Amino acid sequence: SFEMPKTEEERLDCLMASLRPKRFLHTLGVANMAANLAMMHEDVTVQRAKLAGLLHDCAKYLTNEEMIDWCEKFEIPLSESDAPAVIHGKLGAKLAVLRYGIEDEEICSAIAYHTTGKAQMTTLEKIIYIADYIEPNRDMECKPYPLERIRRTAFFDLNQATGMILKNTLTYLEENHKPIDEMSLEAFHYYFTIK
């Protein structure tokens, strides 16, 4: 019999038990960063942003094979080109419902798209996408936009910060000859051209 975690404390315990310490630390960083960004936007409550941040990587404790198996089990459509990074978002959205009892569809959507991004994201979706990239535990060389610059931008323009992250992500994938998700490409064309 599985007890569904109801309170924030129970959800934290559940995540701490399933995620590796470094991933759990990242999760807390994203939840707090998302809460901070939400404070700047009246259409997203701190509570919902924090919850989406906490659960964004809830599927990350599974191996790639396990994730694919679970997706088949839950009839989550995957395409041949879906990288594990994309799959954990889709599966995470489902686990948020089944394991953590989340009934808020926008929170689930923010979890589903936090790796790829997509065109016309809601404020909450952008906040989770950005928070995942700029949370304080992250320390990476990125180009063409340095992390510090994206961090500063995020607090006054979510669209611009989203565009910068997408540009960095596509640059990284191209340079490392990794497949680029169709959704990310659409998101890039959408956000990089917003002025």
XYZ file of C-alpha atoms in Angstrom:
195
model
C 0.000 0.000 0.000
C 1.451 3.318 -1.059
C 0.778 6.424 0.999
C 0.635 9.487 -1.193
C 2.681 12.357 0.268
C 0.314 15.261 0.951
C 2.284 17.917 2.787
C 5.373 19.726 1.552
C 7.382 17.937 4.237
C 6.172 14.515 3.089
C 6.915 15.382 -0.539
C 10.417 16.478 0.437
C 10.995 13.231 2.342
C 9.792 11.227 -0.634
C 12.101 13.118 -3.032
C 15.051 12.922 -0.667
C 14.566 9.150 -0.415
C 14.469 8.648 -4.173
C 16.944 11.168 -5.615
C 20.728 11.175 -5.345
C 22.027 13.867 -2.942
C 23.363 16.123 -5.703
C 20.074 15.892 -7.628
C 18.107 16.602 -4.453
C 20.227 19.694 -3.806
C 19.544 20.835 -7.379
C 15.829 20.225 -6.812
C 15.792 22.479 -3.738
C 17.697 25.132 -5.694
C 15.135 25.043 -8.502
C 12.178 25.167 -6.080
C 13.599 28.225 -4.315
C 14.611 29.992 -7.516
C 11.139 29.345 -8.972
C 9.560 30.777 -5.812
C 11.736 33.899 -6.120
C 10.853 34.395 -9.779
C 7.155 33.896 -9.010
C 7.320 36.813 -6.577
C 7.935 39.063 -9.575
C 4.818 37.863 -11.421
C 1.304 38.242 -10.143
C -0.142 35.419 -12.268
C 1.877 32.712 -10.496
C 1.747 32.025 -6.767
C 4.956 31.256 -4.895
C 3.325 28.038 -3.679
C 2.659 26.639 -7.158
C 6.058 27.668 -8.515
C 7.801 26.025 -5.572
C 5.796 22.823 -5.963
C 6.523 22.600 -9.697
C 10.200 23.217 -8.954
C 10.270 20.515 -6.301
C 8.784 17.918 -8.609
C 10.430 18.869 -11.911
C 12.995 16.046 -11.678
C 10.873 13.525 -9.761
C 11.483 10.863 -12.449
C 15.274 11.279 -12.377
C 15.835 8.374 -9.989
C 15.002 5.863 -12.735
C 17.446 4.468 -15.293
C 16.848 5.265 -18.966
C 15.531 1.736 -19.557
C 13.155 2.010 -16.607
C 11.893 5.378 -17.822
C 11.093 3.941 -21.252
C 9.343 0.938 -19.659
C 7.243 3.203 -17.444
C 6.319 5.384 -20.402
C 5.071 2.298 -22.244
C 3.142 1.221 -19.166
C 1.489 4.636 -18.798
C 1.028 4.984 -22.576
C 3.123 8.142 -22.742
C 3.931 8.673 -26.425
C 7.651 8.822 -27.176
C 9.367 9.425 -30.476
C 12.524 7.687 -31.684
C 14.509 10.877 -31.176
C 13.467 11.464 -27.561
C 16.597 11.807 -25.436
C 16.499 10.657 -21.761
C 16.488 14.338 -20.807
C 13.204 14.766 -22.669
C 11.708 11.505 -21.404
C 12.211 12.339 -17.711
C 10.098 15.461 -18.152
C 7.197 13.636 -19.774
C 7.323 10.822 -17.225
C 7.828 13.272 -14.352
C 4.565 15.003 -15.247
C 2.772 11.652 -14.962
C 4.513 10.723 -11.705
C 3.546 14.104 -10.244
C -0.079 13.028 -10.645
C 0.213 9.359 -9.679
C 2.829 9.523 -6.967
C 2.438 13.033 -5.567
C -1.264 13.624 -6.181
C -0.835 16.825 -8.195
C -4.083 17.834 -9.875
C -2.854 21.160 -11.226
C -2.455 20.667 -14.984
C -0.210 23.686 -15.431
C 2.246 22.358 -12.838
C 2.328 19.036 -14.712
C 2.865 20.850 -17.987
C 5.738 22.886 -16.505
C 7.347 19.597 -15.429
C 6.759 17.991 -18.838
C 8.444 20.806 -20.791
C 11.170 21.928 -18.388
C 13.962 20.447 -20.530
C 12.818 21.237 -24.052
C 10.781 24.371 -23.516
C 8.078 25.056 -26.089
C 6.565 27.961 -27.972
C 4.047 30.117 -26.084
C 4.798 28.879 -22.587
C 2.762 30.121 -19.647
C 4.505 32.216 -16.998
C 4.803 29.178 -14.729
C 6.270 27.036 -17.522
C 8.875 29.716 -18.266
C 9.705 30.083 -14.578
C 10.436 26.351 -14.197
C 12.366 26.220 -17.471
C 14.530 29.150 -16.344
C 14.892 28.115 -12.685
C 16.205 24.705 -13.749
C 19.001 26.432 -15.675
C 19.963 29.268 -13.340
C 19.501 27.833 -9.839
C 22.417 28.764 -7.525
C 24.014 25.281 -7.431
C 24.537 25.366 -11.182
C 28.017 26.353 -12.216
C 28.714 25.899 -15.874
C 30.520 27.547 -18.689
C 27.894 28.412 -21.235
C 27.799 30.369 -24.441
C 27.036 32.629 -26.117
C 25.331 33.948 -22.962
C 27.177 33.618 -19.644
C 25.158 32.190 -16.756
C 25.456 35.384 -14.684
C 23.923 37.426 -17.461
C 20.965 35.053 -17.812
C 20.470 35.117 -14.031
C 20.231 38.908 -14.035
C 17.953 38.955 -17.075
C 15.540 36.408 -15.575
C 14.441 38.858 -12.900
C 13.209 41.476 -15.308
C 12.347 39.615 -18.520
C 11.296 35.954 -18.595
C 10.940 35.893 -22.387
C 14.422 37.208 -22.951
C 15.945 34.823 -20.405
C 14.090 31.919 -22.043
C 15.455 32.906 -25.459
C 19.007 33.121 -24.101
C 18.786 29.676 -22.502
C 17.383 28.165 -25.688
C 20.208 29.724 -27.712
C 22.796 28.338 -25.255
C 21.164 24.913 -25.297
C 21.043 24.685 -29.093
C 24.651 25.910 -29.301
C 25.719 23.191 -26.855
C 23.791 20.447 -28.665
C 25.149 21.488 -32.064
C 28.746 21.645 -30.859
C 28.443 18.229 -29.229
C 26.608 16.692 -32.194
C 23.596 15.769 -30.073
C 20.065 15.587 -31.447
C 17.969 18.732 -31.145
C 14.382 18.295 -30.060
C 11.773 19.686 -32.447
C 10.005 21.365 -29.530
C 13.197 23.215 -28.531
C 13.676 24.422 -32.074
C 10.131 25.797 -32.194
C 10.620 27.397 -28.790
C 13.876 28.978 -29.944
C 12.295 30.515 -33.043
C 9.445 31.807 -30.915
C 11.411 33.287 -27.987
C 14.540 34.397 -29.759
C 12.536 36.667 -32.043
C 10.377 38.299 -29.351
C 11.497 41.855 -28.848
